[in-house]
């Protein structure tokens, strides 16, 4: 890997400013041997991994809302959230299997539980979550086997927070600069985004039952925006891909939809139509955020500067501490 400038100085290399002179340094360009990226960019398909991240988060948080709705005698909210948890869980599972290529690869990951591996822990959490959520949804929709349905729903709700958050830890545990450097806040961003999406789905329930979902939707949307902005501010250079190109457009769209959805959920709380529209905006916001984070990570892996500059800064800081 080489760090070099391809722009030769032309004309003046110094500029006068208020009687003084300031050297003008040609802009540095980062490259690597044969023009190849320093890191191998993720080979995951955006539809597979984006769907896996989004639907998994929606499923986990919806299972929590469904369990709370059953406890507080909100049957229609429980049905919507239970169906959402099961459907989104199945879609997340299907996206993961499709990305792996063969179902037996998923089964191979269940051979050993590695507590230090987010992928291993996530596999063991998602594996039982999906059938539990499916049983709970079937019971809620048909009204049969209610005892078994409540037990399955409660068990899915216990696993729900982990299902919502672990994908953030999973992608942060990689060498991709925009993901790795976000490891402190990314699980919180994903959890808040999941809460906003699941709360948005709950807003499709009648307004007489949707109050808990409304609170979770507004709180999740607010926490998501704040956590993401804190993450970008702390990361510095490696957060740059989240503000440019396709990733930046997706992130900005997601933020706008989150704010609009949260405001609509508050102002339209007496209207089922307005609540449903706000819920749809929050679901779309969560999807845009996940896809934006995915695309931002890919962009950071493709550009050598996001690997080189942070490494040099860390080496410089370590040398200063030793001296």
PDB file of C-alpha atoms in Angstrom:
ATOM      1  CA  UNK A   1       0.000   0.000   0.000  1.00  0.00           C
ATOM      2  CA  UNK A   2       1.387   3.394  -0.829  1.00  0.00           C
ATOM      3  CA  UNK A   3       0.489   6.923   0.154  1.00  0.00           C
ATOM      4  CA  UNK A   4       1.437   9.332  -2.526  1.00  0.00           C
ATOM      5  CA  UNK A   5       0.397  12.467  -4.337  1.00  0.00           C
ATOM      6  CA  UNK A   6      -0.273  12.384  -8.035  1.00  0.00           C
ATOM      7  CA  UNK A   7      -0.743  16.157  -8.359  1.00  0.00           C
ATOM      8  CA  UNK A   8       2.492  17.938  -9.232  1.00  0.00           C
ATOM      9  CA  UNK A   9       2.810  21.497  -7.876  1.00  0.00           C
ATOM     10  CA  UNK A  10       2.068  24.026 -10.603  1.00  0.00           C
ATOM     11  CA  UNK A  11       2.296  27.811 -10.511  1.00  0.00           C
ATOM     12  CA  UNK A  12       2.646  29.307  -7.094  1.00  0.00           C
ATOM     13  CA  UNK A  13       3.178  26.914  -4.213  1.00  0.00           C
ATOM     14  CA  UNK A  14       2.851  29.693  -1.665  1.00  0.00           C
ATOM     15  CA  UNK A  15       0.162  32.217  -1.049  1.00  0.00           C
ATOM     16  CA  UNK A  16       0.484  35.553   0.690  1.00  0.00           C
ATOM     17  CA  UNK A  17      -1.964  36.137   3.509  1.00  0.00           C
ATOM     18  CA  UNK A  18      -1.836  39.426   5.427  1.00  0.00           C
ATOM     19  CA  UNK A  19       1.845  39.903   4.860  1.00  0.00           C
ATOM     20  CA  UNK A  20       2.809  36.282   5.613  1.00  0.00           C
ATOM     21  CA  UNK A  21       3.357  33.205   3.507  1.00  0.00           C
ATOM     22  CA  UNK A  22       1.600  29.874   3.867  1.00  0.00           C
ATOM     23  CA  UNK A  23       2.858  26.756   2.065  1.00  0.00           C
ATOM     24  CA  UNK A  24       0.337  25.120  -0.203  1.00  0.00           C
ATOM     25  CA  UNK A  25       0.561  21.315   0.010  1.00  0.00           C
ATOM     26  CA  UNK A  26      -0.836  19.355  -2.932  1.00  0.00           C
ATOM     27  CA  UNK A  27      -3.867  17.303  -2.014  1.00  0.00           C
ATOM     28  CA  UNK A  28      -2.906  13.775  -1.079  1.00  0.00           C
ATOM     29  CA  UNK A  29      -4.490  10.813  -2.760  1.00  0.00           C
ATOM     30  CA  UNK A  30      -4.513   7.371  -1.233  1.00  0.00           C
ATOM     31  CA  UNK A  31      -3.996   4.266  -3.254  1.00  0.00           C
ATOM     32  CA  UNK A  32      -2.787   0.717  -3.002  1.00  0.00           C
ATOM     33  CA  UNK A  33      -0.826  -1.651  -5.186  1.00  0.00           C
ATOM     34  CA  UNK A  34      -2.494  -2.275  -8.541  1.00  0.00           C
ATOM     35  CA  UNK A  35      -5.280   0.134  -7.495  1.00  0.00           C
ATOM     36  CA  UNK A  36      -7.003  -2.530  -5.393  1.00  0.00           C
ATOM     37  CA  UNK A  37      -8.762  -1.666  -2.091  1.00  0.00           C
ATOM     38  CA  UNK A  38      -6.775  -2.259   1.078  1.00  0.00           C
ATOM     39  CA  UNK A  39      -9.749  -4.119   2.532  1.00  0.00           C
ATOM     40  CA  UNK A  40     -11.942  -6.555   0.685  1.00  0.00           C
ATOM     41  CA  UNK A  41     -15.344  -4.822   0.562  1.00  0.00           C
ATOM     42  CA  UNK A  42     -18.284  -6.830   1.923  1.00  0.00           C
ATOM     43  CA  UNK A  43     -19.626  -9.187  -0.711  1.00  0.00           C
ATOM     44  CA  UNK A  44     -23.071  -9.373   0.871  1.00  0.00           C
ATOM     45  CA  UNK A  45     -26.017  -8.379  -1.281  1.00  0.00           C
ATOM     46  CA  UNK A  46     -27.678  -5.176  -0.093  1.00  0.00           C
ATOM     47  CA  UNK A  47     -31.155  -6.722  -0.368  1.00  0.00           C
ATOM     48  CA  UNK A  48     -30.181  -9.771   1.694  1.00  0.00           C
ATOM     49  CA  UNK A  49     -28.198  -8.085   4.444  1.00  0.00           C
ATOM     50  CA  UNK A  50     -30.283  -4.925   4.475  1.00  0.00           C
ATOM     51  CA  UNK A  51     -33.410  -7.050   4.821  1.00  0.00           C
ATOM     52  CA  UNK A  52     -31.752  -9.209   7.462  1.00  0.00           C
ATOM     53  CA  UNK A  53     -30.832  -6.132   9.533  1.00  0.00           C
ATOM     54  CA  UNK A  54     -34.195  -4.398   9.139  1.00  0.00           C
ATOM     55  CA  UNK A  55     -36.581  -7.324   9.545  1.00  0.00           C
ATOM     56  CA  UNK A  56     -34.623  -8.772  12.464  1.00  0.00           C
ATOM     57  CA  UNK A  57     -34.873  -5.504  14.364  1.00  0.00           C
ATOM     58  CA  UNK A  58     -38.576  -5.124  13.580  1.00  0.00           C
ATOM     59  CA  UNK A  59     -39.258  -8.698  14.682  1.00  0.00           C
ATOM     60  CA  UNK A  60     -37.482  -8.435  18.017  1.00  0.00           C
ATOM     61  CA  UNK A  61     -39.113  -5.178  19.090  1.00  0.00           C
ATOM     62  CA  UNK A  62     -42.558  -6.248  17.835  1.00  0.00           C
ATOM     63  CA  UNK A  63     -42.400  -9.357  20.021  1.00  0.00           C
ATOM     64  CA  UNK A  64     -41.896  -7.111  23.061  1.00  0.00           C
ATOM     65  CA  UNK A  65     -44.880  -4.921  22.125  1.00  0.00           C
ATOM     66  CA  UNK A  66     -47.045  -7.993  21.516  1.00  0.00           C
ATOM     67  CA  UNK A  67     -46.247  -9.421  24.954  1.00  0.00           C
ATOM     68  CA  UNK A  68     -47.057  -6.098  26.603  1.00  0.00           C
ATOM     69  CA  UNK A  69     -50.286  -5.812  24.638  1.00  0.00           C
ATOM     70  CA  UNK A  70     -51.403  -9.269  25.843  1.00  0.00           C
ATOM     71  CA  UNK A  71     -50.707  -8.316  29.443  1.00  0.00           C
ATOM     72  CA  UNK A  72     -52.662  -5.054  29.181  1.00  0.00           C
ATOM     73  CA  UNK A  73     -55.647  -6.531  27.318  1.00  0.00           C
ATOM     74  CA  UNK A  74     -55.066  -4.936  23.932  1.00  0.00           C
ATOM     75  CA  UNK A  75     -56.001  -7.818  21.639  1.00  0.00           C
ATOM     76  CA  UNK A  76     -55.831  -6.014  18.281  1.00  0.00           C
ATOM     77  CA  UNK A  77     -52.448  -4.478  19.026  1.00  0.00           C
ATOM     78  CA  UNK A  78     -51.280  -7.920  20.185  1.00  0.00           C
ATOM     79  CA  UNK A  79     -52.427  -9.525  16.919  1.00  0.00           C
ATOM     80  CA  UNK A  80     -50.743  -6.912  14.726  1.00  0.00           C
ATOM     81  CA  UNK A  81     -47.484  -7.001  16.671  1.00  0.00           C
ATOM     82  CA  UNK A  82     -47.457 -10.798  16.956  1.00  0.00           C
ATOM     83  CA  UNK A  83     -47.995 -11.158  13.224  1.00  0.00           C
ATOM     84  CA  UNK A  84     -45.294  -8.545  12.620  1.00  0.00           C
ATOM     85  CA  UNK A  85     -42.822 -10.359  14.865  1.00  0.00           C
ATOM     86  CA  UNK A  86     -43.434 -13.693  13.153  1.00  0.00           C
ATOM     87  CA  UNK A  87     -43.515 -12.345   9.602  1.00  0.00           C
ATOM     88  CA  UNK A  88     -40.464 -10.122  10.001  1.00  0.00           C
ATOM     89  CA  UNK A  89     -38.604 -12.895  11.818  1.00  0.00           C
ATOM     90  CA  UNK A  90     -39.254 -15.303   8.963  1.00  0.00           C
ATOM     91  CA  UNK A  91     -38.170 -12.717   6.386  1.00  0.00           C
ATOM     92  CA  UNK A  92     -34.989 -11.958   8.330  1.00  0.00           C
ATOM     93  CA  UNK A  93     -34.235 -15.658   8.584  1.00  0.00           C
ATOM     94  CA  UNK A  94     -34.920 -16.147   4.870  1.00  0.00           C
ATOM     95  CA  UNK A  95     -32.616 -13.241   3.968  1.00  0.00           C
ATOM     96  CA  UNK A  96     -29.838 -14.736   6.087  1.00  0.00           C
ATOM     97  CA  UNK A  97     -30.223 -18.175   4.532  1.00  0.00           C
ATOM     98  CA  UNK A  98     -30.302 -16.688   1.032  1.00  0.00           C
ATOM     99  CA  UNK A  99     -27.112 -14.747   1.707  1.00  0.00           C
ATOM    100  CA  UNK A 100     -25.390 -17.834   3.119  1.00  0.00           C
ATOM    101  CA  UNK A 101     -26.313 -19.728  -0.037  1.00  0.00           C
ATOM    102  CA  UNK A 102     -27.255 -23.035   1.603  1.00  0.00           C
ATOM    103  CA  UNK A 103     -29.436 -23.766   4.671  1.00  0.00           C
ATOM    104  CA  UNK A 104     -26.907 -26.247   6.036  1.00  0.00           C
ATOM    105  CA  UNK A 105     -24.458 -23.398   6.606  1.00  0.00           C
ATOM    106  CA  UNK A 106     -26.867 -21.962   9.161  1.00  0.00           C
ATOM    107  CA  UNK A 107     -27.140 -25.353  10.853  1.00  0.00           C
ATOM    108  CA  UNK A 108     -23.359 -25.594  10.954  1.00  0.00           C
ATOM    109  CA  UNK A 109     -23.243 -22.365  12.955  1.00  0.00           C
ATOM    110  CA  UNK A 110     -25.408 -24.009  15.634  1.00  0.00           C
ATOM    111  CA  UNK A 111     -22.812 -26.675  16.364  1.00  0.00           C
ATOM    112  CA  UNK A 112     -20.887 -24.511  18.818  1.00  0.00           C
ATOM    113  CA  UNK A 113     -21.940 -21.486  20.878  1.00  0.00           C
ATOM    114  CA  UNK A 114     -19.182 -18.881  21.060  1.00  0.00           C
ATOM    115  CA  UNK A 115     -20.111 -16.113  23.544  1.00  0.00           C
ATOM    116  CA  UNK A 116     -17.358 -13.887  22.112  1.00  0.00           C
ATOM    117  CA  UNK A 117     -18.781 -14.109  18.576  1.00  0.00           C
ATOM    118  CA  UNK A 118     -21.780 -11.860  17.753  1.00  0.00           C
ATOM    119  CA  UNK A 119     -22.590 -14.091  14.770  1.00  0.00           C
ATOM    120  CA  UNK A 120     -22.657 -17.225  16.927  1.00  0.00           C
ATOM    121  CA  UNK A 121     -24.745 -15.600  19.663  1.00  0.00           C
ATOM    122  CA  UNK A 122     -27.071 -14.050  17.104  1.00  0.00           C
ATOM    123  CA  UNK A 123     -27.600 -17.378  15.370  1.00  0.00           C
ATOM    124  CA  UNK A 124     -28.504 -19.049  18.641  1.00  0.00           C
ATOM    125  CA  UNK A 125     -30.891 -16.199  19.494  1.00  0.00           C
ATOM    126  CA  UNK A 126     -32.575 -15.983  16.083  1.00  0.00           C
ATOM    127  CA  UNK A 127     -32.899 -19.775  15.773  1.00  0.00           C
ATOM    128  CA  UNK A 128     -35.426 -20.235  18.623  1.00  0.00           C
ATOM    129  CA  UNK A 129     -36.951 -16.769  18.279  1.00  0.00           C
ATOM    130  CA  UNK A 130     -38.543 -17.382  14.873  1.00  0.00           C
ATOM    131  CA  UNK A 131     -40.527 -20.544  15.786  1.00  0.00           C
ATOM    132  CA  UNK A 132     -41.560 -19.039  19.139  1.00  0.00           C
ATOM    133  CA  UNK A 133     -42.844 -15.893  17.427  1.00  0.00           C
ATOM    134  CA  UNK A 134     -44.634 -18.017  14.811  1.00  0.00           C
ATOM    135  CA  UNK A 135     -46.424 -20.068  17.491  1.00  0.00           C
ATOM    136  CA  UNK A 136     -47.440 -16.915  19.358  1.00  0.00           C
ATOM    137  CA  UNK A 137     -48.770 -15.308  16.179  1.00  0.00           C
ATOM    138  CA  UNK A 138     -50.734 -18.419  15.176  1.00  0.00           C
ATOM    139  CA  UNK A 139     -52.353 -18.568  18.597  1.00  0.00           C
ATOM    140  CA  UNK A 140     -53.148 -14.851  18.602  1.00  0.00           C
ATOM    141  CA  UNK A 141     -54.675 -14.898  15.117  1.00  0.00           C
ATOM    142  CA  UNK A 142     -56.723 -18.084  15.573  1.00  0.00           C
ATOM    143  CA  UNK A 143     -57.584 -17.781  19.253  1.00  0.00           C
ATOM    144  CA  UNK A 144     -56.545 -21.399  19.853  1.00  0.00           C
ATOM    145  CA  UNK A 145     -53.993 -22.837  22.297  1.00  0.00           C
ATOM    146  CA  UNK A 146     -53.895 -19.570  24.184  1.00  0.00           C
ATOM    147  CA  UNK A 147     -51.774 -20.906  27.015  1.00  0.00           C
ATOM    148  CA  UNK A 148     -49.144 -22.169  24.624  1.00  0.00           C
ATOM    149  CA  UNK A 149     -49.372 -18.932  22.652  1.00  0.00           C
ATOM    150  CA  UNK A 150     -48.780 -16.795  25.751  1.00  0.00           C
ATOM    151  CA  UNK A 151     -45.808 -18.930  26.769  1.00  0.00           C
ATOM    152  CA  UNK A 152     -44.293 -18.749  23.293  1.00  0.00           C
ATOM    153  CA  UNK A 153     -44.971 -15.014  23.054  1.00  0.00           C
ATOM    154  CA  UNK A 154     -43.378 -14.307  26.419  1.00  0.00           C
ATOM    155  CA  UNK A 155     -40.329 -16.368  25.485  1.00  0.00           C
ATOM    156  CA  UNK A 156     -40.023 -14.521  22.169  1.00  0.00           C
ATOM    157  CA  UNK A 157     -40.286 -11.202  24.013  1.00  0.00           C
ATOM    158  CA  UNK A 158     -37.415 -12.219  26.304  1.00  0.00           C
ATOM    159  CA  UNK A 159     -35.248 -12.867  23.246  1.00  0.00           C
ATOM    160  CA  UNK A 160     -36.598  -9.816  21.399  1.00  0.00           C
ATOM    161  CA  UNK A 161     -34.148  -7.146  22.659  1.00  0.00           C
ATOM    162  CA  UNK A 162     -31.178  -9.342  21.755  1.00  0.00           C
ATOM    163  CA  UNK A 163     -32.623  -9.971  18.285  1.00  0.00           C
ATOM    164  CA  UNK A 164     -33.029  -6.212  17.818  1.00  0.00           C
ATOM    165  CA  UNK A 165     -29.530  -5.247  18.966  1.00  0.00           C
ATOM    166  CA  UNK A 166     -27.136  -8.038  18.036  1.00  0.00           C
ATOM    167  CA  UNK A 167     -26.900  -7.158  14.342  1.00  0.00           C
ATOM    168  CA  UNK A 168     -25.356  -3.823  15.331  1.00  0.00           C
ATOM    169  CA  UNK A 169     -22.672  -5.636  17.301  1.00  0.00           C
ATOM    170  CA  UNK A 170     -22.311  -8.139  14.464  1.00  0.00           C
ATOM    171  CA  UNK A 171     -21.335  -5.675  11.738  1.00  0.00           C
ATOM    172  CA  UNK A 172     -19.297  -3.545  14.168  1.00  0.00           C
ATOM    173  CA  UNK A 173     -17.172  -6.633  14.837  1.00  0.00           C
ATOM    174  CA  UNK A 174     -15.609  -6.387  11.368  1.00  0.00           C
ATOM    175  CA  UNK A 175     -12.669  -4.510   9.833  1.00  0.00           C
ATOM    176  CA  UNK A 176     -14.991  -2.277   7.788  1.00  0.00           C
ATOM    177  CA  UNK A 177     -14.006   1.230   8.987  1.00  0.00           C
ATOM    178  CA  UNK A 178     -17.439   2.896   9.081  1.00  0.00           C
ATOM    179  CA  UNK A 179     -18.840  -0.071  11.033  1.00  0.00           C
ATOM    180  CA  UNK A 180     -15.902  -0.901  13.263  1.00  0.00           C
ATOM    181  CA  UNK A 181     -15.387   2.689  14.439  1.00  0.00           C
ATOM    182  CA  UNK A 182     -19.122   2.910  15.252  1.00  0.00           C
ATOM    183  CA  UNK A 183     -18.977  -0.042  17.675  1.00  0.00           C
ATOM    184  CA  UNK A 184     -19.905   2.025  20.739  1.00  0.00           C
ATOM    185  CA  UNK A 185     -23.162   3.464  19.459  1.00  0.00           C
ATOM    186  CA  UNK A 186     -24.227   1.164  16.631  1.00  0.00           C
ATOM    187  CA  UNK A 187     -26.112  -1.364  18.828  1.00  0.00           C
ATOM    188  CA  UNK A 188     -27.999   1.546  20.412  1.00  0.00           C
ATOM    189  CA  UNK A 189     -28.804   2.986  16.980  1.00  0.00           C
ATOM    190  CA  UNK A 190     -30.121  -0.384  15.843  1.00  0.00           C
ATOM    191  CA  UNK A 191     -32.145  -0.930  19.023  1.00  0.00           C
ATOM    192  CA  UNK A 192     -33.737   2.519  18.816  1.00  0.00           C
ATOM    193  CA  UNK A 193     -34.431   2.058  15.114  1.00  0.00           C
ATOM    194  CA  UNK A 194     -36.081  -1.284  15.871  1.00  0.00           C
ATOM    195  CA  UNK A 195     -38.261   0.314  18.551  1.00  0.00           C
ATOM    196  CA  UNK A 196     -39.346   3.056  16.146  1.00  0.00           C
ATOM    197  CA  UNK A 197     -40.206   0.527  13.434  1.00  0.00           C
ATOM    198  CA  UNK A 198     -42.120  -1.798  15.756  1.00  0.00           C
ATOM    199  CA  UNK A 199     -43.921   1.154  17.312  1.00  0.00           C
ATOM    200  CA  UNK A 200     -44.770   2.327  13.803  1.00  0.00           C
ATOM    201  CA  UNK A 201     -46.262  -1.061  12.998  1.00  0.00           C
ATOM    202  CA  UNK A 202     -48.306  -0.866  16.200  1.00  0.00           C
ATOM    203  CA  UNK A 203     -49.774   2.460  15.073  1.00  0.00           C
ATOM    204  CA  UNK A 204     -51.871   0.507  12.560  1.00  0.00           C
ATOM    205  CA  UNK A 205     -53.918  -0.731  15.527  1.00  0.00           C
ATOM    206  CA  UNK A 206     -57.001   1.231  16.653  1.00  0.00           C
ATOM    207  CA  UNK A 207     -56.121   4.426  18.517  1.00  0.00           C
ATOM    208  CA  UNK A 208     -57.841   3.088  21.645  1.00  0.00           C
ATOM    209  CA  UNK A 209     -55.152   0.392  21.900  1.00  0.00           C
ATOM    210  CA  UNK A 210     -52.064   1.906  20.272  1.00  0.00           C
ATOM    211  CA  UNK A 211     -50.849   4.200  23.080  1.00  0.00           C
ATOM    212  CA  UNK A 212     -47.891   1.951  24.137  1.00  0.00           C
ATOM    213  CA  UNK A 213     -46.772   1.574  20.526  1.00  0.00           C
ATOM    214  CA  UNK A 214     -47.045   5.325  20.053  1.00  0.00           C
ATOM    215  CA  UNK A 215     -44.803   6.029  23.034  1.00  0.00           C
ATOM    216  CA  UNK A 216     -42.248   3.479  21.852  1.00  0.00           C
ATOM    217  CA  UNK A 217     -42.346   4.844  18.298  1.00  0.00           C
ATOM    218  CA  UNK A 218     -41.680   8.429  19.344  1.00  0.00           C
ATOM    219  CA  UNK A 219     -39.025   7.499  21.893  1.00  0.00           C
ATOM    220  CA  UNK A 220     -37.323   5.130  19.437  1.00  0.00           C
ATOM    221  CA  UNK A 221     -37.261   7.696  16.637  1.00  0.00           C
ATOM    222  CA  UNK A 222     -35.817  10.372  18.904  1.00  0.00           C
ATOM    223  CA  UNK A 223     -33.166   8.094  20.383  1.00  0.00           C
ATOM    224  CA  UNK A 224     -32.218   6.802  16.940  1.00  0.00           C
ATOM    225  CA  UNK A 225     -31.552  10.295  15.574  1.00  0.00           C
ATOM    226  CA  UNK A 226     -29.632  11.402  18.680  1.00  0.00           C
ATOM    227  CA  UNK A 227     -27.539   8.224  18.892  1.00  0.00           C
ATOM    228  CA  UNK A 228     -26.684   8.366  15.208  1.00  0.00           C
ATOM    229  CA  UNK A 229     -25.605  12.012  15.369  1.00  0.00           C
ATOM    230  CA  UNK A 230     -23.493  11.319  18.454  1.00  0.00           C
ATOM    231  CA  UNK A 231     -21.907   8.396  16.628  1.00  0.00           C
ATOM    232  CA  UNK A 232     -21.056  10.508  13.581  1.00  0.00           C
ATOM    233  CA  UNK A 233     -19.592  13.298  15.703  1.00  0.00           C
ATOM    234  CA  UNK A 234     -17.355  10.925  17.663  1.00  0.00           C
ATOM    235  CA  UNK A 235     -16.186   8.924  14.633  1.00  0.00           C
ATOM    236  CA  UNK A 236     -14.855  11.873  12.657  1.00  0.00           C
ATOM    237  CA  UNK A 237     -13.394  10.930   9.273  1.00  0.00           C
ATOM    238  CA  UNK A 238     -14.771   7.375   9.108  1.00  0.00           C
ATOM    239  CA  UNK A 239     -18.318   8.720   9.440  1.00  0.00           C
ATOM    240  CA  UNK A 240     -17.884  10.647   6.183  1.00  0.00           C
ATOM    241  CA  UNK A 241     -19.457   7.915   3.979  1.00  0.00           C
ATOM    242  CA  UNK A 242     -22.687   8.255   5.986  1.00  0.00           C
ATOM    243  CA  UNK A 243     -23.086  11.776   4.653  1.00  0.00           C
ATOM    244  CA  UNK A 244     -22.180  11.354   0.989  1.00  0.00           C
ATOM    245  CA  UNK A 245     -23.329   9.346  -2.018  1.00  0.00           C
ATOM    246  CA  UNK A 246     -26.154   6.786  -1.881  1.00  0.00           C
ATOM    247  CA  UNK A 247     -25.547   6.105   1.819  1.00  0.00           C
ATOM    248  CA  UNK A 248     -25.857   9.779   2.669  1.00  0.00           C
ATOM    249  CA  UNK A 249     -29.092  10.115   0.727  1.00  0.00           C
ATOM    250  CA  UNK A 250     -30.573   7.100   2.489  1.00  0.00           C
ATOM    251  CA  UNK A 251     -29.515   8.370   5.925  1.00  0.00           C
ATOM    252  CA  UNK A 252     -30.939  11.843   5.269  1.00  0.00           C
ATOM    253  CA  UNK A 253     -34.197  10.344   3.995  1.00  0.00           C
ATOM    254  CA  UNK A 254     -34.393   8.104   7.056  1.00  0.00           C
ATOM    255  CA  UNK A 255     -33.859  11.054   9.402  1.00  0.00           C
ATOM    256  CA  UNK A 256     -36.524  13.125   7.676  1.00  0.00           C
ATOM    257  CA  UNK A 257     -39.000  10.243   7.795  1.00  0.00           C
ATOM    258  CA  UNK A 258     -38.217   9.595  11.469  1.00  0.00           C
ATOM    259  CA  UNK A 259     -38.930  13.201  12.407  1.00  0.00           C
ATOM    260  CA  UNK A 260     -42.084  13.309  10.280  1.00  0.00           C
ATOM    261  CA  UNK A 261     -43.296   9.980  11.637  1.00  0.00           C
ATOM    262  CA  UNK A 262     -42.703  10.967  15.254  1.00  0.00           C
ATOM    263  CA  UNK A 263     -44.489  14.303  14.815  1.00  0.00           C
ATOM    264  CA  UNK A 264     -47.376  12.607  13.038  1.00  0.00           C
ATOM    265  CA  UNK A 265     -47.666  10.012  15.785  1.00  0.00           C
ATOM    266  CA  UNK A 266     -48.066  12.767  18.376  1.00  0.00           C
ATOM    267  CA  UNK A 267     -50.223  15.203  16.439  1.00  0.00           C
ATOM    268  CA  UNK A 268     -52.385  12.547  14.794  1.00  0.00           C
ATOM    269  CA  UNK A 269     -52.942  10.373  17.845  1.00  0.00           C
ATOM    270  CA  UNK A 270     -56.727  10.723  17.609  1.00  0.00           C
ATOM    271  CA  UNK A 271     -56.873   9.693  13.946  1.00  0.00           C
ATOM    272  CA  UNK A 272     -56.281   6.101  12.927  1.00  0.00           C
ATOM    273  CA  UNK A 273     -55.489   7.171   9.354  1.00  0.00           C
ATOM    274  CA  UNK A 274     -52.903   9.738  10.473  1.00  0.00           C
ATOM    275  CA  UNK A 275     -51.444   7.223  12.904  1.00  0.00           C
ATOM    276  CA  UNK A 276     -51.139   4.600  10.181  1.00  0.00           C
ATOM    277  CA  UNK A 277     -49.431   7.101   7.861  1.00  0.00           C
ATOM    278  CA  UNK A 278     -47.003   7.982  10.651  1.00  0.00           C
ATOM    279  CA  UNK A 279     -46.371   4.306  11.262  1.00  0.00           C
ATOM    280  CA  UNK A 280     -45.578   3.735   7.589  1.00  0.00           C
ATOM    281  CA  UNK A 281     -43.123   6.648   7.683  1.00  0.00           C
ATOM    282  CA  UNK A 282     -41.353   5.183  10.704  1.00  0.00           C
ATOM    283  CA  UNK A 283     -41.084   1.759   9.084  1.00  0.00           C
ATOM    284  CA  UNK A 284     -39.611   3.342   5.949  1.00  0.00           C
ATOM    285  CA  UNK A 285     -37.247   5.428   8.087  1.00  0.00           C
ATOM    286  CA  UNK A 286     -35.858   2.363   9.821  1.00  0.00           C
ATOM    287  CA  UNK A 287     -35.337   0.585   6.503  1.00  0.00           C
ATOM    288  CA  UNK A 288     -33.540   3.613   5.021  1.00  0.00           C
ATOM    289  CA  UNK A 289     -31.269   3.864   8.060  1.00  0.00           C
ATOM    290  CA  UNK A 290     -30.257   0.193   7.898  1.00  0.00           C
ATOM    291  CA  UNK A 291     -29.608   0.344   4.153  1.00  0.00           C
ATOM    292  CA  UNK A 292     -27.695   3.604   4.562  1.00  0.00           C
ATOM    293  CA  UNK A 293     -25.462   2.116   7.237  1.00  0.00           C
ATOM    294  CA  UNK A 294     -24.850  -0.920   5.054  1.00  0.00           C
ATOM    295  CA  UNK A 295     -23.935   1.161   1.997  1.00  0.00           C
ATOM    296  CA  UNK A 296     -21.802   3.510   4.077  1.00  0.00           C
ATOM    297  CA  UNK A 297     -19.790   0.564   5.354  1.00  0.00           C
ATOM    298  CA  UNK A 298     -19.197  -0.743   1.845  1.00  0.00           C
ATOM    299  CA  UNK A 299     -18.073   2.712   0.674  1.00  0.00           C
ATOM    300  CA  UNK A 300     -15.621   3.029   3.571  1.00  0.00           C
ATOM    301  CA  UNK A 301     -14.044  -0.339   2.732  1.00  0.00           C
ATOM    302  CA  UNK A 302     -13.578   0.643  -0.899  1.00  0.00           C
ATOM    303  CA  UNK A 303     -11.685   3.891  -0.169  1.00  0.00           C
ATOM    304  CA  UNK A 304      -8.173   3.356   1.295  1.00  0.00           C
ATOM    305  CA  UNK A 305      -8.115   6.688   3.149  1.00  0.00           C
ATOM    306  CA  UNK A 306     -10.660   5.475   5.704  1.00  0.00           C
ATOM    307  CA  UNK A 307      -8.235   2.709   6.639  1.00  0.00           C
ATOM    308  CA  UNK A 308      -4.912   4.564   6.315  1.00  0.00           C
ATOM    309  CA  UNK A 309      -5.580   7.875   8.085  1.00  0.00           C
ATOM    310  CA  UNK A 310      -7.169   6.391  11.269  1.00  0.00           C
ATOM    311  CA  UNK A 311      -4.316   3.856  11.503  1.00  0.00           C
ATOM    312  CA  UNK A 312      -1.731   6.634  11.288  1.00  0.00           C
ATOM    313  CA  UNK A 313      -3.569   8.701  13.872  1.00  0.00           C
ATOM    314  CA  UNK A 314      -3.639   5.769  16.281  1.00  0.00           C
ATOM    315  CA  UNK A 315       0.077   5.108  15.748  1.00  0.00           C
ATOM    316  CA  UNK A 316       0.857   8.783  16.299  1.00  0.00           C
ATOM    317  CA  UNK A 317      -1.208   8.880  19.485  1.00  0.00           C
ATOM    318  CA  UNK A 318       0.504   5.729  20.786  1.00  0.00           C
ATOM    319  CA  UNK A 319       3.943   7.221  20.039  1.00  0.00           C
ATOM    320  CA  UNK A 320       3.026  10.421  21.879  1.00  0.00           C
ATOM    321  CA  UNK A 321       1.907   8.440  24.933  1.00  0.00           C
ATOM    322  CA  UNK A 322       5.180   6.539  25.035  1.00  0.00           C
ATOM    323  CA  UNK A 323       7.344   9.643  24.677  1.00  0.00           C
TER     324      UNK A 323
END
